[in-house]
Coordinates of C-alpha atoms in Angstrom, one line a residue:
M144 CA 0.0 0.0 0.0
P145 CA 1.4 3.5 -0.9
T146 CA 2.6 5.6 2.0
V147 CA 0.1 8.2 3.2
I148 CA 1.8 11.5 2.4
E149 CA -0.9 14.3 2.7
P150 CA -4.3 14.5 4.2
K151 CA -7.0 14.9 1.6
L152 CA -10.3 16.7 2.1
I153 CA -13.6 16.1 0.4
A154 CA -16.8 18.1 1.0
G155 CA -20.5 17.5 0.7
N156 CA -23.0 20.3 0.0
A157 CA -24.0 21.0 3.6
N158 CA -21.5 23.8 4.3
K159 CA -19.2 24.5 1.4
P160 CA -17.9 27.8 2.7
L161 CA -16.6 26.2 5.9
A162 CA -15.0 23.3 3.9
N163 CA -13.2 25.9 1.7
A164 CA -12.2 27.9 4.8
I165 CA -10.7 24.7 6.4
A166 CA -8.8 24.0 3.2
R167 CA -7.4 27.5 3.2
R168 CA -6.3 27.3 6.8
M169 CA -4.6 24.0 6.2
S170 CA -2.8 25.5 3.3
L171 CA -1.6 28.3 5.5
Y172 CA -0.5 25.9 8.3
R173 CA 1.2 23.5 5.8
G174 CA 2.9 26.2 3.7
G175 CA 1.5 24.6 0.5
A176 CA -1.8 24.3 -1.3
V177 CA -4.4 22.0 0.3
G178 CA -7.5 21.8 -1.8
L179 CA -10.7 19.8 -1.9
V180 CA -10.7 16.5 -3.8
D181 CA -12.5 17.0 -7.1
A182 CA -15.8 15.2 -6.9
R183 CA -19.5 15.6 -7.6
V184 CA -22.2 15.2 -5.1
E185 CA -25.5 15.6 -6.8
R186 CA -29.1 14.4 -7.0
F187 CA -31.0 12.6 -9.7
N188 CA -34.5 13.8 -10.6
D189 CA -36.1 11.6 -8.0
Q190 CA -33.7 13.1 -5.4
E191 CA -31.4 10.1 -5.1
I192 CA -27.9 11.2 -4.1
F193 CA -25.0 10.3 -6.4
V194 CA -21.3 10.7 -5.6
E195 CA -18.4 10.4 -8.0
V196 CA -14.8 11.0 -7.0
Y197 CA -12.6 12.2 -9.9
E198 CA -9.2 11.8 -8.2
N199 CA -7.3 8.8 -7.1
V200 CA -7.7 8.2 -3.3
R201 CA -6.2 4.7 -3.0
G202 CA -4.2 4.5 0.2
E203 CA -5.0 8.1 1.2
D204 CA -6.0 9.6 4.5
M205 CA -9.4 11.1 3.7
Y206 CA -11.4 13.7 5.6
I207 CA -15.1 14.1 4.7
L208 CA -16.3 17.7 5.7
Q209 CA -20.1 17.5 6.2
P210 CA -22.3 18.8 9.0
T211 CA -25.6 17.0 9.3
S212 CA -27.7 20.1 9.6
N213 CA -30.9 21.1 7.9
P214 CA -31.9 19.2 5.7
A215 CA -30.5 16.6 8.1
N216 CA -31.6 13.5 6.2
D217 CA -30.1 14.7 2.9
N218 CA -26.9 15.8 4.5
L219 CA -26.6 12.6 6.5
M220 CA -27.1 10.5 3.3
E221 CA -24.5 12.5 1.5
L222 CA -22.0 11.7 4.3
L223 CA -22.8 8.0 4.2
I224 CA -22.6 7.7 0.4
M225 CA -19.3 9.7 0.3
A226 CA -17.9 7.3 2.9
D227 CA -19.0 4.3 0.9
A228 CA -17.5 5.7 -2.3
L229 CA -14.2 6.3 -0.6
R230 CA -14.1 2.9 1.0
R231 CA -14.8 1.2 -2.3
S232 CA -12.0 3.3 -3.8
S233 CA -9.5 1.8 -1.3
A234 CA -8.9 4.9 0.8
A235 CA -6.6 4.0 3.7
R236 CA -8.5 5.8 6.4
I237 CA -11.8 7.8 6.4
T238 CA -12.5 10.4 9.0
A239 CA -15.9 12.1 9.1
V240 CA -15.5 15.8 10.1
I241 CA -19.0 16.7 11.3
P242 CA -19.0 20.2 12.8
Y243 CA -22.7 19.9 13.7
F244 CA -23.9 16.4 14.6
G245 CA -27.6 16.1 13.7
Y246 CA -30.0 13.9 15.7
A247 CA -27.8 14.6 18.8
R248 CA -30.9 15.7 20.7
Q249 CA -32.3 12.2 20.4
D250 CA -29.7 10.7 22.7
R251 CA -32.0 8.9 25.2
R252 CA -35.5 7.5 25.6
T253 CA -37.5 10.3 27.2
K254 CA -40.8 8.4 26.9
A255 CA -42.0 4.9 26.2
R256 CA -41.7 3.6 22.6
T257 CA -39.3 6.3 21.4
P258 CA -36.0 5.7 19.5
I259 CA -32.4 6.6 20.4
T260 CA -31.7 8.0 17.0
S261 CA -28.2 9.2 17.9
K262 CA -27.1 5.6 18.4
L263 CA -28.8 4.6 15.1
V264 CA -26.9 7.4 13.2
A265 CA -23.6 6.4 14.9
N266 CA -24.1 2.8 13.7
M267 CA -24.9 3.9 10.1
I268 CA -21.7 6.1 10.0
H269 CA -19.6 3.3 11.2
E270 CA -21.1 0.8 8.8
A271 CA -20.5 3.2 5.9
G272 CA -16.8 2.8 6.4
V273 CA -15.9 5.8 8.6
E274 CA -13.0 5.0 11.0
R275 CA -13.0 8.2 13.1
V276 CA -15.3 11.1 13.8
L277 CA -14.3 14.7 14.5
T278 CA -17.1 17.0 15.7
M279 CA -17.8 20.0 17.9
D280 CA -19.9 20.4 21.1
L281 CA -22.0 17.2 21.0
H282 CA -25.3 17.9 22.6
A283 CA -24.6 15.0 25.1
A284 CA -21.2 13.7 26.0
Q285 CA -22.5 10.1 26.1
I286 CA -22.9 10.1 22.3
Q287 CA -19.2 9.5 22.0
G288 CA -19.9 6.1 23.6
F289 CA -22.5 5.3 20.9
F290 CA -19.7 4.9 18.4
D291 CA -17.4 1.9 18.2
I292 CA -14.7 4.1 16.6
P293 CA -12.7 7.0 18.0
V294 CA -14.6 10.3 18.4
D295 CA -12.8 13.6 18.9
N296 CA -15.2 16.2 20.3
L297 CA -13.9 19.7 20.1
Y298 CA -15.2 22.5 22.3
A299 CA -16.3 26.0 21.3
S300 CA -15.7 27.4 24.8
P301 CA -12.0 28.2 24.3
I302 CA -13.0 30.2 21.1
F303 CA -15.8 31.9 23.1
A304 CA -13.4 32.7 25.9
L305 CA -10.9 34.4 23.5
D306 CA -13.7 36.4 21.9
I307 CA -15.2 37.5 25.3
Q308 CA -11.8 38.6 26.5
H309 CA -11.4 40.7 23.4
Q310 CA -15.0 42.1 23.3
F311 CA -15.3 42.8 27.0
K312 CA -11.6 43.6 27.8
D313 CA -12.5 46.8 29.6
S314 CA -15.4 45.4 31.7
L315 CA -14.5 41.7 32.3
Q316 CA -15.2 42.3 36.1
D317 CA -18.8 43.0 35.2
V318 CA -19.3 39.8 33.1
M319 CA -21.4 36.9 34.5
V320 CA -21.9 33.6 32.6
I321 CA -25.5 32.3 32.6
S322 CA -26.6 28.7 32.0
P323 CA -30.1 28.7 30.4
D324 CA -31.1 25.5 32.2
V325 CA -29.8 23.3 34.9
G326 CA -28.6 20.7 32.4
G327 CA -26.2 23.1 30.9
V328 CA -24.4 24.1 34.1
A329 CA -21.3 22.1 33.3
R330 CA -20.9 23.8 30.0
A331 CA -21.4 27.3 31.5
R332 CA -19.1 26.6 34.4
E333 CA -16.3 25.6 31.9
L334 CA -16.6 29.0 30.2
A335 CA -16.9 30.8 33.5
K336 CA -13.6 29.3 34.7
R337 CA -11.8 30.2 31.5
I338 CA -12.7 33.9 31.9
N339 CA -12.7 34.0 35.7
A340 CA -16.3 35.1 35.9
P341 CA -19.2 34.2 38.3
L342 CA -22.0 31.8 37.3
A343 CA -25.8 32.0 37.5
I344 CA -28.6 29.8 36.2
V345 CA -32.0 30.4 34.7
D346 CA -34.2 27.5 35.7
K347 CA -37.1 26.9 33.3
R348 CA -40.1 24.7 33.7
R349 CA -42.2 23.5 30.8
E350 CA -45.9 22.6 30.8
K351 CA -45.5 21.0 27.4
P352 CA -42.8 20.9 24.6
G353 CA -42.3 24.3 23.0
E354 CA -44.0 26.3 25.9
I355 CA -42.2 27.6 28.9
A356 CA -44.3 28.0 32.0
E357 CA -41.9 30.0 34.2
M358 CA -38.3 31.0 34.6
T359 CA -36.4 31.5 37.8
V360 CA -33.0 33.2 38.1
I361 CA -30.6 31.4 40.5
G362 CA -28.0 34.0 41.4
D363 CA -27.7 37.8 41.6
V364 CA -27.3 39.4 38.2
T365 CA -27.9 43.0 39.2
G366 CA -25.6 45.3 37.3
K367 CA -24.0 42.4 35.4
K368 CA -23.3 41.9 31.7
C369 CA -24.9 38.5 31.3
I370 CA -23.5 36.0 28.8
I371 CA -25.9 33.1 28.1
V372 CA -23.9 30.0 26.9
D373 CA -25.5 26.9 25.2
D374 CA -24.7 24.4 22.5
I375 CA -27.8 24.7 20.3
C376 CA -30.3 27.5 19.5
D377 CA -33.2 26.3 17.4
T378 CA -36.3 28.5 17.5
A379 CA -34.7 31.0 20.1
G380 CA -37.9 31.0 22.2
T381 CA -36.1 29.9 25.4
L382 CA -33.1 32.2 24.7
C383 CA -35.1 35.3 24.2
K384 CA -37.3 34.7 27.2
A385 CA -34.3 34.1 29.4
A386 CA -32.8 37.4 28.2
E387 CA -36.0 39.2 29.2
V388 CA -36.0 37.6 32.6
L389 CA -32.3 38.5 33.2
M390 CA -33.0 42.1 32.3
D391 CA -36.0 42.1 34.6
H392 CA -33.7 41.0 37.4
G393 CA -31.3 43.9 37.0
A394 CA -28.8 42.8 34.3
T395 CA -27.4 45.8 32.3
E396 CA -26.8 43.8 29.1
V397 CA -27.5 40.3 27.8
H398 CA -25.4 38.5 25.2
A399 CA -25.5 34.9 24.1
Y400 CA -22.8 32.6 22.9
I401 CA -24.2 29.5 21.1
T402 CA -22.2 26.9 19.3
H403 CA -24.7 25.7 16.7
G404 CA -27.1 28.3 15.3
V405 CA -29.8 26.1 13.9
L406 CA -32.1 29.2 14.0
S407 CA -35.2 27.7 12.4
G408 CA -38.7 29.1 12.0
P409 CA -39.1 32.5 13.7
A410 CA -35.7 32.4 15.4
V411 CA -34.0 35.3 13.5
E412 CA -37.0 37.6 13.9
R413 CA -37.2 36.8 17.6
V414 CA -33.4 37.5 18.1
T415 CA -33.6 40.7 16.1
K416 CA -36.5 42.0 18.2
S417 CA -35.3 40.7 21.6
V418 CA -33.5 42.6 24.4
M419 CA -30.3 40.7 23.7
K420 CA -27.6 43.0 22.6
S421 CA -25.9 40.2 20.5
L422 CA -26.1 36.6 19.6
V423 CA -22.7 35.0 18.8
I424 CA -22.7 31.7 16.9
T425 CA -20.1 29.6 15.1
D426 CA -20.2 28.7 11.4
S427 CA -20.6 25.0 12.1
I428 CA -23.9 25.4 10.3
A429 CA -24.0 27.4 7.1
A430 CA -25.6 30.7 7.7
T431 CA -28.8 31.5 5.8
D432 CA -29.3 34.9 4.3
P433 CA -31.5 36.2 7.1
V434 CA -28.9 35.0 9.7
A435 CA -26.1 36.7 7.8
A436 CA -28.1 40.0 7.5
A437 CA -29.3 40.1 11.1
P438 CA -27.7 43.2 12.8
N439 CA -27.3 41.6 16.3
I440 CA -26.0 38.1 15.1
R441 CA -22.3 37.6 14.8
I442 CA -20.5 34.5 13.5
L443 CA -17.2 33.1 14.8
P444 CA -15.1 31.0 12.5
T445 CA -14.3 27.3 13.3
A446 CA -12.0 26.7 10.4
P447 CA -8.8 27.4 12.3
I448 CA -9.5 24.8 15.1
F449 CA -10.9 22.2 12.7
A450 CA -7.9 22.6 10.3
Q451 CA -5.5 22.2 13.2
A452 CA -7.4 19.2 14.6
I453 CA -7.3 17.5 11.2
L454 CA -3.5 18.0 11.0
N455 CA -3.1 16.7 14.6
I456 CA -5.1 13.6 13.7
W457 CA -3.1 13.1 10.5
N458 CA 0.2 13.6 12.4
G459 CA -0.8 11.4 15.3
T460 CA -0.5 14.2 17.8
S461 CA -2.9 15.4 20.6
V462 CA -6.3 16.8 19.7
S463 CA -7.1 17.6 23.3
S464 CA -4.3 20.2 23.3
L465 CA -6.7 22.4 21.3
F466 CA -9.0 22.6 24.4
E467 CA -6.5 25.0 26.0
T468 CA -6.7 28.8 25.4
D469 CA -2.9 29.1 25.4
V470 CA -2.7 26.7 22.4
L471 CA -5.7 28.1 20.6
G472 CA -4.8 31.8 21.1
P473 CA -2.0 31.9 18.4
I474 CA -4.3 30.0 16.0
Y475 CA -7.0 32.7 16.3
E476 CA -4.6 35.6 16.5
G477 CA -5.8 38.4 14.2
I478 CA -9.1 36.6 13.6
L479 CA -11.3 37.5 16.6

């Protein structure tokens, strides 16, 4: 088998701008051109997905760049079919780079006779020929255990910490990190530790899915610049309501840092009209035109951390080193 010389990238249609950005960053790090493998990923008239790879990938270390965001089913099938095409083309190793892992919210049985779809998707990815998964901020940490292959889960909190330290450099002493629910306390605490800020919680109770009965603030937010941190923002109902409650309890400003901006339905309109001063998301999901045009939504790049993580996997060096702000700082220098 030929020696693996360079990592090769191939992208589906889910987030081409991010795929191109990752290739550009890898070119910068490597000091030579790193491009996307020439391939076509298209649909027949009946919406069947077809993949054809135009370059030789025999014995190569392949990285498929494809978040499984909306439309989740189409993007997931693209990922699976690309993996099968590469496996049948004798690629030496196939790594799925999934910035946003769809179906992650179906990670357990909440009621009788419901599926654990995250596990089903994990099985499908493995069976398609993927040998490693690289993702960011899984909705639940146990999803890593659903796979029988290595899973590297990157975190957005070091990127958020760098951005907060830059944006609030003159008033860091007034910043307070907020968890929008009890289940997200660990994530919020991690960010709070990184920026040396206090922590508060908004406890919400639902009468039924999609409706929030009441919210209680646990902690004193009076005079604070509150930063709500979470992994997913879908319709933004909870987020905007939490911002209102925090302002009612004496907060001077409310900002939100969310890893995956799903932002479906009325989300953009709600965020635009809300009391939140800013919503910061990453580009793990391709931004729609309304998201890109929203005046109080800002997008942070993930290409630098993904490019470095891919190179670390290829080199056989530590991926967890990217969890440290000291390591990530130089990678994001001049970007944030």
